[in-house]
Short mmCIF file of C-alpha atoms and ligand atoms in Angstrom, two decimals:
data_model
loop_
_atom_site.label_atom_id
_atom_site.label_comp_id
_atom_site.label_asym_id
_atom_site.label_seq_id
_atom_site.Cartn_x
_atom_site.Cartn_y
_atom_site.Cartn_z
CA MET A 1 -78.07 113.54 41.46
CA SER A 2 -79.31 111.19 44.20
CA SER A 3 -76.05 109.21 43.98
CA LEU A 4 -74.06 112.39 44.69
CA VAL A 5 -76.42 114.03 47.20
CA PRO A 6 -78.54 111.38 48.89
CA SER A 7 -81.67 112.14 50.90
CA PRO A 8 -82.50 112.87 53.64
CA THR A 9 -80.58 116.13 53.79
CA LEU A 10 -80.86 117.24 57.43
CA PHE A 11 -78.12 116.18 59.84
CA ILE A 12 -79.20 116.57 63.48
CA ASP A 13 -77.83 114.94 66.62
CA GLY A 14 -75.60 112.58 64.66
CA GLN A 15 -78.34 111.33 62.30
CA TRP A 16 -79.37 112.07 58.74
CA CYS A 17 -83.09 112.77 58.88
CA ALA A 18 -86.11 114.28 57.13
CA SER A 19 -87.86 117.30 58.58
CA SER A 20 -90.22 116.84 61.50
CA ASP A 21 -93.20 117.95 59.40
CA GLY A 22 -92.15 116.04 56.26
CA LYS A 23 -91.77 119.23 54.23
CA THR A 24 -89.47 119.33 51.21
CA ARG A 25 -88.53 121.97 48.65
CA PRO A 26 -87.39 121.45 45.06
CA THR A 27 -83.98 122.79 44.15
CA ILE A 28 -83.87 124.08 40.59
CA ASN A 29 -81.21 123.88 37.87
CA PRO A 30 -80.94 127.50 36.67
CA TYR A 31 -79.66 126.36 33.28
CA ASP A 32 -83.00 124.86 32.22
CA ALA A 33 -85.38 125.44 35.15
CA SER A 34 -85.68 121.68 35.76
CA VAL A 35 -86.09 120.24 39.26
CA ILE A 36 -82.79 118.68 40.36
CA MET A 37 -84.16 117.01 43.49
CA GLU A 38 -86.36 117.55 46.52
CA VAL A 39 -84.49 118.76 49.58
CA ASP A 40 -85.78 118.32 53.14
CA GLU A 41 -86.88 121.60 54.63
CA ALA A 42 -86.16 121.92 58.33
CA SER A 43 -88.86 123.27 60.62
CA ALA A 44 -88.48 125.46 63.68
CA GLU A 45 -88.74 122.28 65.75
CA ASP A 46 -85.82 120.75 63.81
CA ALA A 47 -83.81 123.91 64.45
CA GLN A 48 -84.50 123.62 68.19
CA ARG A 49 -83.35 120.01 68.13
CA ALA A 50 -80.16 120.99 66.30
CA VAL A 51 -79.40 123.75 68.80
CA ALA A 52 -80.01 121.42 71.76
CA ALA A 53 -77.80 118.70 70.27
CA ALA A 54 -74.99 121.14 69.50
CA LYS A 55 -75.15 122.62 73.00
CA ARG A 56 -75.15 119.20 74.63
CA PHE A 57 -72.14 118.08 72.61
CA PHE A 58 -70.30 121.30 73.39
CA GLN A 59 -70.90 120.87 77.12
CA THR A 60 -70.27 117.16 77.44
CA SER A 61 -67.63 116.15 74.88
CA ASP A 62 -63.86 116.63 74.80
CA TRP A 63 -64.12 118.40 71.46
CA PRO A 64 -63.88 121.98 72.81
CA ARG A 65 -61.02 121.04 75.12
CA CYS A 66 -58.74 118.99 72.88
CA SER A 67 -55.78 120.79 71.34
CA CYS A 68 -56.06 122.73 68.11
CA ALA A 69 -53.24 120.55 66.80
CA ASP A 70 -55.44 117.46 67.31
CA ARG A 71 -58.40 119.06 65.60
CA CYS A 72 -56.23 120.27 62.76
CA THR A 73 -55.52 116.72 61.63
CA HIS A 74 -59.21 116.68 60.59
CA LEU A 75 -58.76 119.96 58.72
CA LYS A 76 -55.86 118.53 56.74
CA ARG A 77 -57.85 115.40 55.99
CA MET A 78 -60.76 117.59 54.84
CA ALA A 79 -58.42 119.44 52.47
CA ASP A 80 -57.35 116.11 50.97
CA LEU A 81 -60.96 114.96 50.65
CA LEU A 82 -61.95 118.18 48.90
CA GLN A 83 -59.31 117.44 46.29
CA SER A 84 -60.20 113.77 45.85
CA HIS A 85 -63.92 114.68 45.52
CA LYS A 86 -63.26 117.74 43.38
CA ALA A 87 -64.82 116.50 40.14
CA ALA A 88 -68.08 115.31 41.73
CA LEU A 89 -68.41 118.25 44.10
CA ALA A 90 -67.77 120.76 41.31
CA LYS A 91 -70.46 119.09 39.22
CA VAL A 92 -72.98 119.40 42.05
CA GLU A 93 -72.08 123.06 42.58
CA THR A 94 -72.38 123.84 38.88
CA ILE A 95 -75.75 122.14 38.44
CA ASP A 96 -77.20 123.89 41.49
CA THR A 97 -75.76 127.40 40.96
CA GLY A 98 -75.34 127.59 37.18
CA LYS A 99 -71.70 128.71 37.43
CA THR A 100 -69.19 127.11 35.10
CA LEU A 101 -67.39 123.94 36.06
CA GLY A 102 -64.09 125.82 35.90
CA GLU A 103 -65.34 128.32 38.49
CA SER A 104 -66.59 125.56 40.77
CA GLU A 105 -63.20 123.84 40.57
CA ILE A 106 -61.41 127.09 41.42
CA ASP A 107 -63.70 127.48 44.45
CA ILE A 108 -62.77 123.99 45.63
CA ASP A 109 -59.04 124.65 45.18
CA ASP A 110 -59.42 127.90 47.09
CA VAL A 111 -61.18 126.33 50.05
CA THR A 112 -58.69 123.48 50.11
CA ASN A 113 -56.13 126.19 50.82
CA VAL A 114 -58.42 127.70 53.44
CA PHE A 115 -58.55 124.39 55.37
CA ARG A 116 -54.76 123.96 55.06
CA PHE A 117 -54.13 127.55 56.14
CA TYR A 118 -56.30 127.29 59.26
CA ALA A 119 -54.79 123.91 60.14
CA GLU A 120 -51.49 125.77 60.59
CA GLU A 121 -52.87 129.04 61.93
CA ALA A 122 -55.09 127.50 64.63
CA SER A 123 -52.26 125.31 65.93
CA LYS A 124 -50.52 128.52 67.04
CA LEU A 125 -53.36 129.08 69.55
CA ASP A 126 -52.18 126.06 71.55
CA GLN A 127 -49.25 128.16 72.73
CA GLU A 128 -50.55 130.01 75.75
CA LYS A 129 -49.17 133.49 76.16
CA ARG A 130 -47.65 134.31 79.55
CA ILE A 131 -47.75 138.00 80.49
CA THR A 132 -44.70 139.18 82.36
CA GLY A 133 -43.23 142.58 83.08
CA PRO A 134 -43.50 145.50 85.48
CA LEU A 135 -47.32 145.43 85.71
CA VAL A 136 -47.51 141.79 86.81
CA PRO A 137 -46.11 140.81 90.26
CA GLU A 138 -43.47 138.07 90.11
CA SER A 139 -45.63 135.78 92.24
CA VAL A 140 -48.38 135.85 89.63
CA LYS A 141 -48.73 133.56 86.67
CA SER A 142 -50.73 135.60 84.15
CA LEU A 143 -51.83 133.59 81.14
CA ILE A 144 -53.87 134.38 78.04
CA VAL A 145 -55.66 131.25 76.83
CA HIS A 146 -57.99 130.69 73.91
CA GLU A 147 -61.29 128.84 74.02
CA PRO A 148 -64.04 128.15 71.50
CA VAL A 149 -67.03 130.51 71.54
CA GLY A 150 -69.55 127.63 71.70
CA VAL A 151 -72.44 126.89 69.35
CA CYS A 152 -71.93 128.76 66.08
CA VAL A 153 -74.61 129.18 63.44
CA LEU A 154 -73.17 129.56 59.94
CA ILE A 155 -75.61 131.07 57.41
CA THR A 156 -74.54 131.27 53.77
CA PRO A 157 -75.79 132.79 50.49
CA TRP A 158 -76.52 131.12 47.15
CA ASN A 159 -73.76 132.59 44.99
CA TYR A 160 -70.70 130.84 46.48
CA PRO A 161 -72.12 128.00 48.58
CA ILE A 162 -68.89 126.01 49.02
CA LEU A 163 -66.60 129.02 49.30
CA GLN A 164 -68.61 131.04 51.82
CA LEU A 165 -69.31 128.03 53.99
CA CYS A 166 -65.69 126.89 54.18
CA TRP A 167 -64.45 130.40 55.07
CA LYS A 168 -66.56 129.95 58.22
CA LEU A 169 -66.28 126.21 58.80
CA ALA A 170 -62.50 125.90 58.80
CA PRO A 171 -61.80 128.47 61.53
CA ALA A 172 -64.91 127.51 63.54
CA LEU A 173 -64.02 123.81 63.69
CA ALA A 174 -60.27 124.37 64.07
CA THR A 175 -60.97 126.22 67.32
CA GLY A 176 -63.33 123.61 68.81
CA ASN A 177 -66.75 125.13 68.23
CA CYS A 178 -69.90 123.19 67.37
CA VAL A 179 -71.46 124.38 64.13
CA ILE A 180 -75.01 124.54 62.82
CA ILE A 181 -74.84 124.98 59.06
CA LYS A 182 -77.69 126.78 57.26
CA PRO A 183 -77.10 127.02 53.49
CA SER A 184 -79.27 129.05 51.15
CA GLU A 185 -82.48 127.25 50.23
CA VAL A 186 -81.73 128.24 46.62
CA THR A 187 -78.44 126.27 46.33
CA PRO A 188 -78.15 123.76 49.20
CA LEU A 189 -76.72 120.72 47.41
CA SER A 190 -72.95 121.20 47.67
CA THR A 191 -73.36 121.93 51.39
CA VAL A 192 -75.07 118.56 51.91
CA TYR A 193 -72.19 116.93 50.04
CA LEU A 194 -69.63 118.87 52.11
CA THR A 195 -71.26 117.81 55.37
CA ARG A 196 -70.72 114.18 54.42
CA LEU A 197 -67.06 114.97 53.73
CA LEU A 198 -66.73 116.63 57.15
CA LEU A 199 -67.85 113.40 58.82
CA GLU A 200 -65.52 111.35 56.63
CA ALA A 201 -62.67 113.68 57.59
CA GLY A 202 -63.18 112.68 61.22
CA PHE A 203 -64.94 115.71 62.66
CA PRO A 204 -67.21 114.33 65.41
CA ALA A 205 -70.83 114.00 64.37
CA GLY A 206 -71.98 115.98 67.41
CA ALA A 207 -69.93 119.01 66.35
CA VAL A 208 -71.81 119.35 63.06
CA GLN A 209 -75.52 119.94 62.45
CA LEU A 210 -77.00 120.73 59.03
CA LEU A 211 -80.35 122.41 58.44
CA THR A 212 -81.47 122.77 54.84
CA ALA A 213 -84.23 125.33 55.18
CA THR A 214 -85.45 128.79 54.43
CA GLY A 215 -84.35 131.64 56.65
CA ALA A 216 -87.96 132.22 57.59
CA SER A 217 -88.47 128.71 58.96
CA VAL A 218 -85.33 128.32 61.09
CA GLY A 219 -83.82 131.83 61.29
CA PRO A 220 -85.82 133.07 64.30
CA VAL A 221 -84.83 130.03 66.41
CA LEU A 222 -81.18 130.14 65.37
CA THR A 223 -80.70 133.86 65.92
CA THR A 224 -82.61 134.25 69.19
CA SER A 225 -81.82 131.03 71.07
CA ASP A 226 -79.98 131.45 74.38
CA ASP A 227 -78.02 128.33 73.47
CA VAL A 228 -76.47 129.81 70.33
CA ASP A 229 -73.32 131.80 71.06
CA LEU A 230 -72.41 133.16 67.64
CA VAL A 231 -74.02 133.79 64.27
CA SER A 232 -71.81 134.23 61.24
CA PHE A 233 -73.87 135.41 58.29
CA THR A 234 -73.06 136.11 54.67
CA GLY A 235 -75.84 137.48 52.51
CA GLY A 236 -77.81 140.59 51.65
CA LEU A 237 -78.01 143.86 53.58
CA ALA A 238 -81.70 143.59 54.51
CA THR A 239 -81.31 140.08 55.93
CA GLY A 240 -78.10 141.09 57.69
CA ARG A 241 -79.87 143.93 59.46
CA ASN A 242 -82.61 141.56 60.67
CA ILE A 243 -80.06 139.10 61.93
CA ILE A 244 -78.13 141.78 63.84
CA ARG A 245 -81.39 142.90 65.47
CA SER A 246 -82.31 139.32 66.45
CA CYS A 247 -78.86 138.61 67.85
CA ALA A 248 -78.93 141.80 69.90
CA GLU A 249 -81.63 140.36 72.15
CA THR A 250 -79.26 137.76 73.62
CA VAL A 251 -76.09 139.80 72.91
CA LYS A 252 -74.64 136.98 70.87
CA ARG A 253 -71.57 137.47 68.78
CA CYS A 254 -72.68 138.30 65.28
CA THR A 255 -70.57 138.88 62.21
CA VAL A 256 -72.17 139.86 58.94
CA GLU A 257 -70.61 139.90 55.47
CA LEU A 258 -73.03 141.78 53.26
CA GLY A 259 -73.34 143.25 49.79
CA GLY A 260 -71.23 145.63 47.78
CA LYS A 261 -71.40 148.11 44.93
CA ASN A 262 -67.82 148.09 43.98
CA PRO A 263 -66.01 150.81 42.01
CA ASN A 264 -63.37 150.02 39.43
CA VAL A 265 -61.38 153.20 38.75
CA VAL A 266 -59.57 153.25 35.40
CA PHE A 267 -57.02 155.97 34.58
CA ALA A 268 -56.34 157.06 31.02
CA ASP A 269 -52.74 155.85 31.03
CA CYS A 270 -53.85 152.19 30.95
CA ASP A 271 -53.22 150.10 27.89
CA LEU A 272 -56.65 150.05 26.23
CA GLU A 273 -56.93 146.33 25.44
CA TRP A 274 -55.67 145.43 28.89
CA ALA A 275 -58.17 147.79 30.55
CA ILE A 276 -61.08 146.41 28.51
CA ASP A 277 -60.18 142.90 29.62
CA ASN A 278 -59.84 144.03 33.24
CA VAL A 279 -63.24 145.77 33.30
CA VAL A 280 -65.09 142.91 31.56
CA THR A 281 -63.59 140.31 33.90
CA ALA A 282 -64.23 142.39 37.02
CA VAL A 283 -67.96 142.66 36.37
CA PHE A 284 -69.15 139.73 34.26
CA VAL A 285 -67.63 136.66 35.96
CA HIS A 286 -70.46 134.43 37.31
CA SER A 287 -72.90 136.76 35.52
CA GLY A 288 -72.14 139.50 38.04
CA GLN A 289 -73.44 137.43 40.97
CA VAL A 290 -70.33 138.23 42.96
CA CYS A 291 -70.39 140.42 46.07
CA SER A 292 -67.12 142.08 45.01
CA ALA A 293 -68.02 142.47 41.30
CA GLY A 294 -66.59 145.65 39.76
CA ALA A 295 -70.07 146.82 38.78
CA ARG A 296 -69.33 150.54 38.81
CA LEU A 297 -66.79 151.72 36.22
CA ILE A 298 -65.30 155.12 37.05
CA VAL A 299 -63.20 156.06 34.05
CA GLU A 300 -60.97 159.04 33.20
CA GLU A 301 -62.42 161.06 30.31
CA PRO A 302 -59.67 160.74 27.67
CA ILE A 303 -59.95 156.94 27.55
CA ALA A 304 -63.67 156.67 28.34
CA ASP A 305 -65.30 156.40 24.90
CA ALA A 306 -62.77 153.92 23.56
CA LEU A 307 -62.89 151.84 26.73
CA VAL A 308 -66.69 151.72 26.81
CA ALA A 309 -66.86 150.77 23.11
CA GLY A 310 -64.35 147.98 23.71
CA VAL A 311 -66.22 146.71 26.79
CA VAL A 312 -69.51 146.62 24.85
CA LYS A 313 -67.88 144.64 22.05
CA ARG A 314 -66.39 142.12 24.48
CA ALA A 315 -69.64 141.90 26.51
CA ASN A 316 -71.50 140.94 23.33
CA GLU A 317 -68.98 138.17 22.66
CA ILE A 318 -69.32 136.42 26.06
CA VAL A 319 -70.45 132.82 25.50
CA MET A 320 -73.34 131.93 27.80
CA GLY A 321 -74.44 128.38 28.34
CA ASN A 322 -74.66 125.30 30.50
CA GLY A 323 -72.00 125.48 33.18
CA LEU A 324 -71.18 121.83 32.52
CA ASP A 325 -70.26 122.65 28.90
CA PRO A 326 -66.55 123.58 28.73
CA ALA A 327 -67.38 126.08 25.95
CA SER A 328 -69.52 128.19 28.30
CA GLU A 329 -67.83 131.30 29.67
CA THR A 330 -70.64 132.22 31.99
CA GLY A 331 -73.92 130.69 33.16
CA PRO A 332 -77.41 131.89 34.00
CA LEU A 333 -78.71 133.89 36.93
CA VAL A 334 -79.64 131.70 39.85
CA SER A 335 -83.44 131.91 39.76
CA LYS A 336 -86.44 133.37 37.99
CA GLU A 337 -86.98 135.66 40.97
CA HIS A 338 -83.44 137.01 40.67
CA LEU A 339 -83.77 137.38 36.89
CA ASP A 340 -86.87 139.53 37.39
CA LYS A 341 -85.02 141.68 39.92
CA VAL A 342 -82.10 142.28 37.54
CA GLN A 343 -84.48 143.06 34.67
CA ALA A 344 -86.30 145.56 36.87
CA TYR A 345 -83.02 147.35 37.57
CA VAL A 346 -82.47 147.88 33.85
CA GLU A 347 -85.94 149.42 33.54
CA LEU A 348 -85.16 151.61 36.53
CA ALA A 349 -81.91 152.79 34.89
CA ARG A 350 -83.85 153.78 31.76
CA GLN A 351 -86.36 155.70 33.87
CA GLU A 352 -83.47 157.45 35.60
CA GLY A 353 -82.23 158.66 32.21
CA ALA A 354 -79.30 156.30 31.69
CA LYS A 355 -78.62 154.67 28.31
CA VAL A 356 -78.45 150.90 27.85
CA LEU A 357 -75.61 150.27 25.37
CA CYS A 358 -75.91 146.48 25.20
CA GLY A 359 -77.82 143.63 26.82
CA GLY A 360 -80.58 144.74 29.16
CA THR A 361 -82.69 141.71 28.39
CA ARG A 362 -82.80 137.91 28.19
CA PRO A 363 -81.11 136.35 25.14
CA ASP A 364 -83.34 136.16 22.07
CA PRO A 365 -84.78 132.59 22.04
CA ALA A 366 -84.77 132.57 18.23
CA GLN A 367 -81.03 133.20 18.17
CA PHE A 368 -80.15 131.18 21.31
CA PRO A 369 -82.76 128.39 21.61
CA HIS A 370 -80.55 126.44 24.02
CA LEU A 371 -80.79 129.31 26.54
CA ALA A 372 -84.54 129.71 26.32
CA GLN A 373 -85.54 127.66 29.40
CA GLY A 374 -82.88 128.98 31.75
CA PHE A 375 -82.55 132.20 33.72
CA PHE A 376 -80.04 133.85 31.38
CA PHE A 377 -79.55 137.60 31.18
CA LEU A 378 -77.30 139.29 28.65
CA PRO A 379 -74.19 141.16 29.82
CA THR A 380 -75.36 144.75 30.11
CA VAL A 381 -73.51 148.07 29.90
CA ILE A 382 -75.27 151.24 31.00
CA ASP A 383 -73.79 154.65 30.16
CA GLY A 384 -74.75 158.18 31.13
CA CYS A 385 -74.86 157.35 34.82
CA ASP A 386 -74.25 159.62 37.75
CA ARG A 387 -73.74 158.97 41.41
CA THR A 388 -77.24 160.02 42.43
CA MET A 389 -78.89 157.20 40.48
CA ARG A 390 -80.17 154.07 42.19
CA ILE A 391 -78.66 151.96 39.40
CA VAL A 392 -75.26 153.29 40.53
CA GLN A 393 -75.85 153.02 44.27
CA GLU A 394 -77.77 149.75 44.68
CA GLU A 395 -76.44 146.23 44.32
CA THR A 396 -78.10 144.61 41.29
CA PHE A 397 -76.11 141.38 41.70
CA GLY A 398 -76.44 140.77 37.97
CA PRO A 399 -74.32 141.28 34.82
CA ILE A 400 -74.76 145.05 34.82
CA LEU A 401 -71.96 147.60 34.47
CA THR A 402 -72.65 151.29 35.01
CA ILE A 403 -70.35 153.98 33.60
CA GLU A 404 -69.33 157.25 35.28
CA ARG A 405 -66.60 159.54 33.92
CA PHE A 406 -64.20 161.87 35.71
CA PRO A 407 -62.22 164.77 34.18
CA ALA A 408 -58.66 164.21 32.97
CA GLY A 409 -56.14 164.47 35.79
CA ASP A 410 -58.81 164.82 38.48
CA GLU A 411 -57.71 162.12 40.91
CA GLU A 412 -59.73 163.66 43.76
CA THR A 413 -63.00 163.33 41.88
CA ALA A 414 -62.20 159.69 41.08
CA ILE A 415 -61.62 159.03 44.80
CA MET A 416 -64.76 160.92 45.81
CA LEU A 417 -66.89 158.90 43.38
CA ALA A 418 -65.35 155.59 44.40
CA ASN A 419 -66.08 156.33 48.07
CA ASP A 420 -69.60 157.60 47.40
CA THR A 421 -71.40 154.42 48.45
CA LYS A 422 -73.08 153.11 51.58
CA TYR A 423 -71.16 149.90 50.98
CA GLY A 424 -67.40 149.37 51.18
CA LEU A 425 -66.58 145.82 50.26
CA ALA A 426 -64.06 145.99 47.42
CA GLY A 427 -62.76 148.08 44.56
CA GLY A 428 -60.13 148.35 41.85
CA VAL A 429 -57.67 151.01 40.72
CA GLN A 430 -56.10 150.59 37.31
CA SER A 431 -53.16 152.75 36.20
CA ARG A 432 -49.75 152.18 34.66
CA ASP A 433 -48.48 154.68 37.21
CA GLN A 434 -48.05 152.18 40.05
CA ALA A 435 -47.40 154.89 42.64
CA ARG A 436 -50.66 156.62 41.74
CA ALA A 437 -52.58 153.33 41.72
CA GLU A 438 -51.38 152.53 45.24
CA ARG A 439 -51.92 156.12 46.44
CA VAL A 440 -55.54 156.04 45.28
CA ALA A 441 -56.04 152.49 46.62
CA ARG A 442 -55.04 153.67 50.11
CA ARG A 443 -57.67 156.41 49.97
CA LEU A 444 -60.55 154.05 49.08
CA ARG A 445 -62.86 153.13 51.98
CA HIS A 446 -63.25 149.49 50.96
CA GLY A 447 -62.16 146.24 52.62
CA THR A 448 -60.16 144.95 49.64
CA VAL A 449 -58.67 147.08 46.86
CA TRP A 450 -56.94 145.60 43.84
CA THR A 451 -54.52 147.61 41.76
CA ASN A 452 -53.83 146.57 38.19
CA THR A 453 -55.88 143.40 38.56
CA TYR A 454 -59.26 142.45 39.97
CA GLY A 455 -60.83 139.76 42.14
CA ALA A 456 -57.95 137.76 43.63
CA TYR A 457 -57.90 136.76 47.28
CA THR A 458 -55.83 134.57 49.58
CA ALA A 459 -56.69 132.60 52.70
CA GLN A 460 -53.86 134.45 54.45
CA ALA A 461 -55.41 137.93 54.10
CA GLU A 462 -58.52 139.26 55.83
CA TRP A 463 -61.73 139.74 53.83
CA GLY A 464 -64.62 141.98 54.85
CA GLY A 465 -66.33 145.28 54.38
CA TYR A 466 -66.39 148.87 55.49
CA GLY A 467 -69.70 150.66 55.96
CA MET A 468 -72.83 148.63 55.24
CA SER A 469 -70.82 145.82 53.65
CA GLY A 470 -70.62 144.31 57.09
CA ASN A 471 -68.62 143.96 60.24
CA GLY A 472 -65.89 141.57 61.29
CA ARG A 473 -63.48 139.81 58.99
CA GLU A 474 -63.16 136.37 57.43
CA LEU A 475 -59.92 134.67 56.40
CA GLY A 476 -56.49 135.61 57.71
CA SER A 477 -55.74 135.52 61.42
CA LYS A 478 -58.67 137.82 62.25
CA GLY A 479 -60.97 135.25 60.63
CA LEU A 480 -59.88 132.88 63.38
CA ASP A 481 -60.37 135.46 66.14
CA GLU A 482 -64.10 135.60 65.34
CA TYR A 483 -64.49 132.05 66.70
CA VAL A 484 -62.29 132.37 69.79
CA GLU A 485 -62.94 133.59 73.31
CA VAL A 486 -59.87 135.08 74.97
CA LYS A 487 -59.55 134.27 78.66
CA HIS A 488 -57.13 135.77 81.14
CA LEU A 489 -56.00 133.39 83.89
CA TRP A 490 -54.43 135.30 86.80
CA SER A 491 -52.91 132.75 89.22
CA GLU A 492 -51.35 133.89 92.49
CA THR A 493 -48.64 131.38 93.39
CA LYS A 494 -47.95 132.89 96.87
CA PRO A 495 -51.43 133.60 98.28
CA GLU A 496 -51.74 136.19 101.08
CA MET A 497 -54.71 137.74 102.91
CA MET A 498 -56.10 140.35 100.56
CA GLY A 499 -56.69 142.80 103.45
CA TRP A 500 -59.07 145.12 101.66
CA PHE A 501 -61.71 145.23 104.45
CA LYS A 502 -60.91 146.24 108.01
CA GLY A 503 -62.37 143.00 109.43
CA ALA A 504 -59.69 140.91 107.85
CA ARG A 505 -57.19 139.43 110.30
CA MET A 506 -53.75 140.42 109.08
P1 NAD L 1 -79.96 136.58 51.50
O1 NAD L 1 -79.70 137.62 52.51
O2 NAD L 1 -81.27 136.56 50.81
O3 NAD L 1 -79.81 135.12 52.15
C1 NAD L 1 -78.61 134.70 52.75
C2 NAD L 1 -78.90 133.56 53.71
O4 NAD L 1 -79.68 134.07 54.80
C3 NAD L 1 -79.69 132.41 53.12
O5 NAD L 1 -79.20 131.20 53.64
C4 NAD L 1 -81.09 132.67 53.63
O6 NAD L 1 -81.90 131.52 53.72
C5 NAD L 1 -80.77 133.20 55.02
N1 NAD L 1 -81.83 133.97 55.67
C6 NAD L 1 -82.79 134.73 55.11
N2 NAD L 1 -83.57 135.27 56.07
C7 NAD L 1 -83.08 134.85 57.26
C8 NAD L 1 -83.44 135.05 58.61
N3 NAD L 1 -84.46 135.83 58.96
N4 NAD L 1 -82.72 134.45 59.58
C9 NAD L 1 -81.67 133.68 59.27
N5 NAD L 1 -81.28 133.43 58.00
C10 NAD L 1 -81.97 134.01 57.00
O7 NAD L 1 -78.75 136.67 50.48
P2 NAD L 1 -78.58 135.89 49.12
O8 NAD L 1 -79.54 136.47 48.13
O9 NAD L 1 -78.58 134.43 49.37
O10 NAD L 1 -77.07 136.28 48.72
C11 NAD L 1 -76.74 137.40 47.98
C12 NAD L 1 -76.15 138.46 48.88
O11 NAD L 1 -75.01 137.96 49.56
C13 NAD L 1 -75.64 139.66 48.09
O12 NAD L 1 -76.06 140.85 48.71
C14 NAD L 1 -74.14 139.50 48.14
O13 NAD L 1 -73.43 140.71 48.00
C15 NAD L 1 -73.96 138.91 49.49
N6 NAD L 1 -72.65 138.25 49.60
C16 NAD L 1 -71.68 138.86 50.34
C17 NAD L 1 -70.42 138.29 50.43
C18 NAD L 1 -69.31 138.94 51.23
O14 NAD L 1 -68.24 138.37 51.34
N7 NAD L 1 -69.52 140.13 51.78
C19 NAD L 1 -70.17 137.09 49.77
C20 NAD L 1 -71.18 136.49 49.03
C21 NAD L 1 -72.42 137.09 48.95
#
């Protein structure tokens, strides 16, 4: 791994460096629990140095003032580099996260599009907008101009390290901000690799700082510093709340993309085999470690038993294994700690009176010896659920599907159930009646709703949550707005005495 991700792993003030106190942390391969490598762990002092360097560069360099079009040449180059490094980068991502190589490659293709999209989208900001019309005197030149926000801290989770980082990086850098990158301590390796690519793509070293660290060690500095202007966070609800509170002290811009407990509503008119495939894919990709996973099946009674039986059969057939093995359909959970959390949720479901139809445990080591060392958890289907249960309302972030049923023809109950969540990130509506599917989709209080499919996204469309799934949006043109200050320049071209106070000589 050292040839792909060399040490040291901190990048501060234009230099790769170890942490000030020499601390490191092992990063673990979730497939077999082996140590991949030691990663430098930034201290609070390192975080202060990174903030100071970013601020200095923002204040003294041309970077914030050059045109978006100039900066966007680096974005296009970055897109090309992502493609030419795809094989190696995907391998790093797979070893560190456990996801399959195919998934890692899809992530890299997706973020290549994100860099290309923002290269075009940000260039539009170079065109200043002149306000004219009856409310603006003819002698006035009224201009709306766009400027970078300043020093932006980008904090990412462990499940999609490349993807979540690039959703932030591309718009932040396109608009001339300086970024401080803080990946998850659980899966930092692809971010270290990406930072090297950023420098190769021509982004100035001063515009990029990288802190591999825990949230506890650098979070307080990054979220309370007067010299940080924006925090963009993707992660869990509890951490998000803390970050919002910290940012409030200095009134910094703060966007949070948080968890989800996403309903997938299936009507009885669906083709059965198609619906089984849809439900299994929506929940079990990446072993359910997906913020938008369709973890809550809400199914119309007439099809329910057959659908659930089919989903159980397919869940039992999913091939788990090493993400590097092309035969693997899904990998392990990311850590022992996370495995224990998912296991505890299954026990909780049993205590709540639900019935575990399949999975609910680690694979049997006698049957699957090659999975014995890793953090694998069997795809799990839990029936007999109702909306009051914690297993239905809380994000397990594992391969767990809960089943709720609604009476035949009762569209309103389906909508009520799908909206009965504190979250509101994503959901699905499956019906051969396209008009009904779209009608129900419009009633769901979720940031993205798929009808007759699940999980797709595009760089061109906004992503984000209602309710406690977060605030703000990533991707699309609003994803750019997060990183831009809007300034109004009102220029009087024929100055006169203003004459407001009596003492003025007219
Ligand atoms: P987490 O909240 O534990 O950690 C996320 C990041 O925050 C990590 O980098 C962590 O080190 C950092 N952090 C922790 N405490 C901090 C602090 N006090 N100050 C600053 N940073 C701190 O989340 P996780 O377990 O890594 O990720 C899983 C969560 O992310 C799930 O809830 C999932 O739904 C969510 N997620 C949401 C989206 C989305 O688009 N809404 C996408 C991916 C993941």
